[in-house]
Amino acid sequence: MKEVKTPTSSSYHDYLISSLKDPEHAAAYIGVMLELEEGREPELLRSALKDIIDARLLSDNLSEEAKQHYEKLDKILSETGGNEIYTLIEFLDALGYRIAIAPKD
């Protein structure tokens, strides 16, 4: 039987950050965090956004404007738990809509 190695959390995090350098992967990652229905944890959304910022920083692809917006949003999310965002998503769902995250062309 072949021995399978489980990645350590450090190597998984490195892999995740590396994959988030791709705008398509980053968009899908945010989308998944916004679509979680059970056990919505504001910390998951904050963590996902931080992962994307980390990936952009490693790629030297983060504008000062984006950094400022991230810091402002992170502060809001830490204070409110993202209730506004999740309420908007629930409202749109009730109307038969959903939010889609996609990279700009």
PDB file of C-alpha atoms in Angstrom:
ATOM      1  CA  MET A   1       0.000   0.000   0.000  1.00  0.00           C
ATOM      2  CA  LYS A   2       1.298   3.450  -0.913  1.00  0.00           C
ATOM      3  CA  GLU A   3       2.026   5.787   1.972  1.00  0.00           C
ATOM      4  CA  VAL A   4       0.157   9.084   1.716  1.00  0.00           C
ATOM      5  CA  LYS A   5       1.585  12.167   3.349  1.00  0.00           C
ATOM      6  CA  THR A   6      -0.833  14.658   4.795  1.00  0.00           C
ATOM      7  CA  PRO A   7       0.262  18.244   4.263  1.00  0.00           C
ATOM      8  CA  THR A   8       1.028  20.195   7.373  1.00  0.00           C
ATOM      9  CA  SER A   9      -1.059  23.243   8.097  1.00  0.00           C
ATOM     10  CA  SER A  10       1.931  25.414   7.216  1.00  0.00           C
ATOM     11  CA  SER A  11       2.385  23.806   3.799  1.00  0.00           C
ATOM     12  CA  TYR A  12      -1.372  23.957   3.162  1.00  0.00           C
ATOM     13  CA  HIS A  13      -1.420  27.651   4.024  1.00  0.00           C
ATOM     14  CA  ASP A  14       1.538  28.261   1.705  1.00  0.00           C
ATOM     15  CA  TYR A  15      -0.283  26.371  -1.057  1.00  0.00           C
ATOM     16  CA  LEU A  16      -3.486  28.332  -0.419  1.00  0.00           C
ATOM     17  CA  ILE A  17      -1.719  31.698  -0.534  1.00  0.00           C
ATOM     18  CA  SER A  18       0.087  30.666  -3.712  1.00  0.00           C
ATOM     19  CA  SER A  19      -3.175  29.603  -5.380  1.00  0.00           C
ATOM     20  CA  LEU A  20      -4.865  32.871  -4.400  1.00  0.00           C
ATOM     21  CA  LYS A  21      -2.425  34.804  -6.561  1.00  0.00           C
ATOM     22  CA  ASP A  22      -4.684  33.725  -9.427  1.00  0.00           C
ATOM     23  CA  PRO A  23      -7.651  36.155  -9.641  1.00  0.00           C
ATOM     24  CA  GLU A  24     -10.046  33.361 -10.647  1.00  0.00           C
ATOM     25  CA  HIS A  25      -9.112  31.300  -7.579  1.00  0.00           C
ATOM     26  CA  ALA A  26      -9.332  34.331  -5.311  1.00  0.00           C
ATOM     27  CA  ALA A  27     -12.806  35.187  -6.634  1.00  0.00           C
ATOM     28  CA  ALA A  28     -14.004  31.612  -6.118  1.00  0.00           C
ATOM     29  CA  TYR A  29     -12.543  31.584  -2.595  1.00  0.00           C
ATOM     30  CA  ILE A  30     -14.424  34.736  -1.592  1.00  0.00           C
ATOM     31  CA  GLY A  31     -17.567  33.386  -3.233  1.00  0.00           C
ATOM     32  CA  VAL A  32     -17.408  30.193  -1.197  1.00  0.00           C
ATOM     33  CA  MET A  33     -16.998  32.151   2.036  1.00  0.00           C
ATOM     34  CA  LEU A  34     -20.035  34.271   1.206  1.00  0.00           C
ATOM     35  CA  GLU A  35     -22.156  31.249   0.273  1.00  0.00           C
ATOM     36  CA  LEU A  36     -21.599  29.281   3.470  1.00  0.00           C
ATOM     37  CA  GLU A  37     -25.053  28.742   4.889  1.00  0.00           C
ATOM     38  CA  GLU A  38     -24.488  26.846   8.094  1.00  0.00           C
ATOM     39  CA  GLY A  39     -22.413  28.274  10.854  1.00  0.00           C
ATOM     40  CA  ARG A  40     -21.521  31.542   9.202  1.00  0.00           C
ATOM     41  CA  GLU A  41     -18.476  32.696  11.022  1.00  0.00           C
ATOM     42  CA  PRO A  42     -17.405  36.282  10.480  1.00  0.00           C
ATOM     43  CA  GLU A  43     -13.862  35.211  11.222  1.00  0.00           C
ATOM     44  CA  LEU A  44     -13.902  32.928   8.164  1.00  0.00           C
ATOM     45  CA  LEU A  45     -14.704  35.842   5.882  1.00  0.00           C
ATOM     46  CA  ARG A  46     -12.083  38.036   7.550  1.00  0.00           C
ATOM     47  CA  SER A  47      -9.545  35.229   7.280  1.00  0.00           C
ATOM     48  CA  ALA A  48     -10.341  34.675   3.596  1.00  0.00           C
ATOM     49  CA  LEU A  49      -9.895  38.355   2.836  1.00  0.00           C
ATOM     50  CA  LYS A  50      -6.590  38.392   4.720  1.00  0.00           C
ATOM     51  CA  ASP A  51      -5.412  35.360   2.741  1.00  0.00           C
ATOM     52  CA  ILE A  52      -6.128  37.223  -0.492  1.00  0.00           C
ATOM     53  CA  ILE A  53      -4.319  40.324   0.764  1.00  0.00           C
ATOM     54  CA  ASP A  54      -1.333  38.148   1.741  1.00  0.00           C
ATOM     55  CA  ALA A  55      -1.289  36.602  -1.743  1.00  0.00           C
ATOM     56  CA  ARG A  56      -1.381  40.040  -3.344  1.00  0.00           C
ATOM     57  CA  LEU A  57       1.417  41.268  -1.088  1.00  0.00           C
ATOM     58  CA  LEU A  58       3.592  38.295  -2.076  1.00  0.00           C
ATOM     59  CA  SER A  59       2.939  39.101  -5.724  1.00  0.00           C
ATOM     60  CA  ASP A  60       3.659  42.777  -5.124  1.00  0.00           C
ATOM     61  CA  ASN A  61       0.179  43.354  -6.520  1.00  0.00           C
ATOM     62  CA  LEU A  62      -1.628  45.393  -3.868  1.00  0.00           C
ATOM     63  CA  SER A  63      -2.337  49.052  -4.421  1.00  0.00           C
ATOM     64  CA  GLU A  64      -2.309  51.496  -1.555  1.00  0.00           C
ATOM     65  CA  GLU A  65      -5.990  52.176  -2.250  1.00  0.00           C
ATOM     66  CA  ALA A  66      -6.872  48.469  -1.971  1.00  0.00           C
ATOM     67  CA  LYS A  67      -4.865  48.217   1.251  1.00  0.00           C
ATOM     68  CA  GLN A  68      -6.756  51.155   2.758  1.00  0.00           C
ATOM     69  CA  HIS A  69     -10.122  49.681   1.741  1.00  0.00           C
ATOM     70  CA  TYR A  70      -9.136  46.317   3.210  1.00  0.00           C
ATOM     71  CA  GLU A  71      -8.141  47.900   6.524  1.00  0.00           C
ATOM     72  CA  LYS A  72     -11.436  49.800   6.684  1.00  0.00           C
ATOM     73  CA  LEU A  73     -13.484  46.701   5.807  1.00  0.00           C
ATOM     74  CA  ASP A  74     -11.584  44.529   8.274  1.00  0.00           C
ATOM     75  CA  LYS A  75     -12.342  47.030  11.034  1.00  0.00           C
ATOM     76  CA  ILE A  76     -16.046  47.040  10.132  1.00  0.00           C
ATOM     77  CA  LEU A  77     -16.168  43.230  10.014  1.00  0.00           C
ATOM     78  CA  SER A  78     -14.449  42.971  13.383  1.00  0.00           C
ATOM     79  CA  GLU A  79     -17.022  45.321  14.901  1.00  0.00           C
ATOM     80  CA  THR A  80     -20.218  44.044  13.249  1.00  0.00           C
ATOM     81  CA  GLY A  81     -19.397  40.434  12.445  1.00  0.00           C
ATOM     82  CA  GLY A  82     -20.392  41.035   8.833  1.00  0.00           C
ATOM     83  CA  ASN A  83     -24.093  41.196   9.648  1.00  0.00           C
ATOM     84  CA  GLU A  84     -24.718  43.743   6.900  1.00  0.00           C
ATOM     85  CA  ILE A  85     -23.101  41.573   4.259  1.00  0.00           C
ATOM     86  CA  TYR A  86     -24.890  38.401   5.323  1.00  0.00           C
ATOM     87  CA  THR A  87     -28.231  40.222   5.636  1.00  0.00           C
ATOM     88  CA  LEU A  88     -27.827  41.536   2.089  1.00  0.00           C
ATOM     89  CA  ILE A  89     -27.035  38.026   0.838  1.00  0.00           C
ATOM     90  CA  GLU A  90     -30.088  36.595   2.634  1.00  0.00           C
ATOM     91  CA  PHE A  91     -32.318  39.361   1.268  1.00  0.00           C
ATOM     92  CA  LEU A  92     -31.112  38.802  -2.281  1.00  0.00           C
ATOM     93  CA  ASP A  93     -31.566  35.047  -1.851  1.00  0.00           C
ATOM     94  CA  ALA A  94     -35.165  35.596  -0.748  1.00  0.00           C
ATOM     95  CA  LEU A  95     -35.710  37.632  -3.920  1.00  0.00           C
ATOM     96  CA  GLY A  96     -34.205  34.857  -6.041  1.00  0.00           C
ATOM     97  CA  TYR A  97     -30.802  36.448  -6.614  1.00  0.00           C
ATOM     98  CA  ARG A  98     -27.261  35.701  -5.586  1.00  0.00           C
ATOM     99  CA  ILE A  99     -24.024  37.620  -5.476  1.00  0.00           C
ATOM    100  CA  ALA A 100     -21.293  36.458  -7.807  1.00  0.00           C
ATOM    101  CA  ILE A 101     -17.654  37.415  -7.367  1.00  0.00           C
ATOM    102  CA  ALA A 102     -15.611  37.620 -10.555  1.00  0.00           C
ATOM    103  CA  PRO A 103     -12.312  39.223 -11.475  1.00  0.00           C
ATOM    104  CA  LYS A 104     -12.461  42.399 -13.537  1.00  0.00           C
ATOM    105  CA  ASP A 105     -11.466  41.956 -17.150  1.00  0.00           C
TER     106      ASP A 105
END
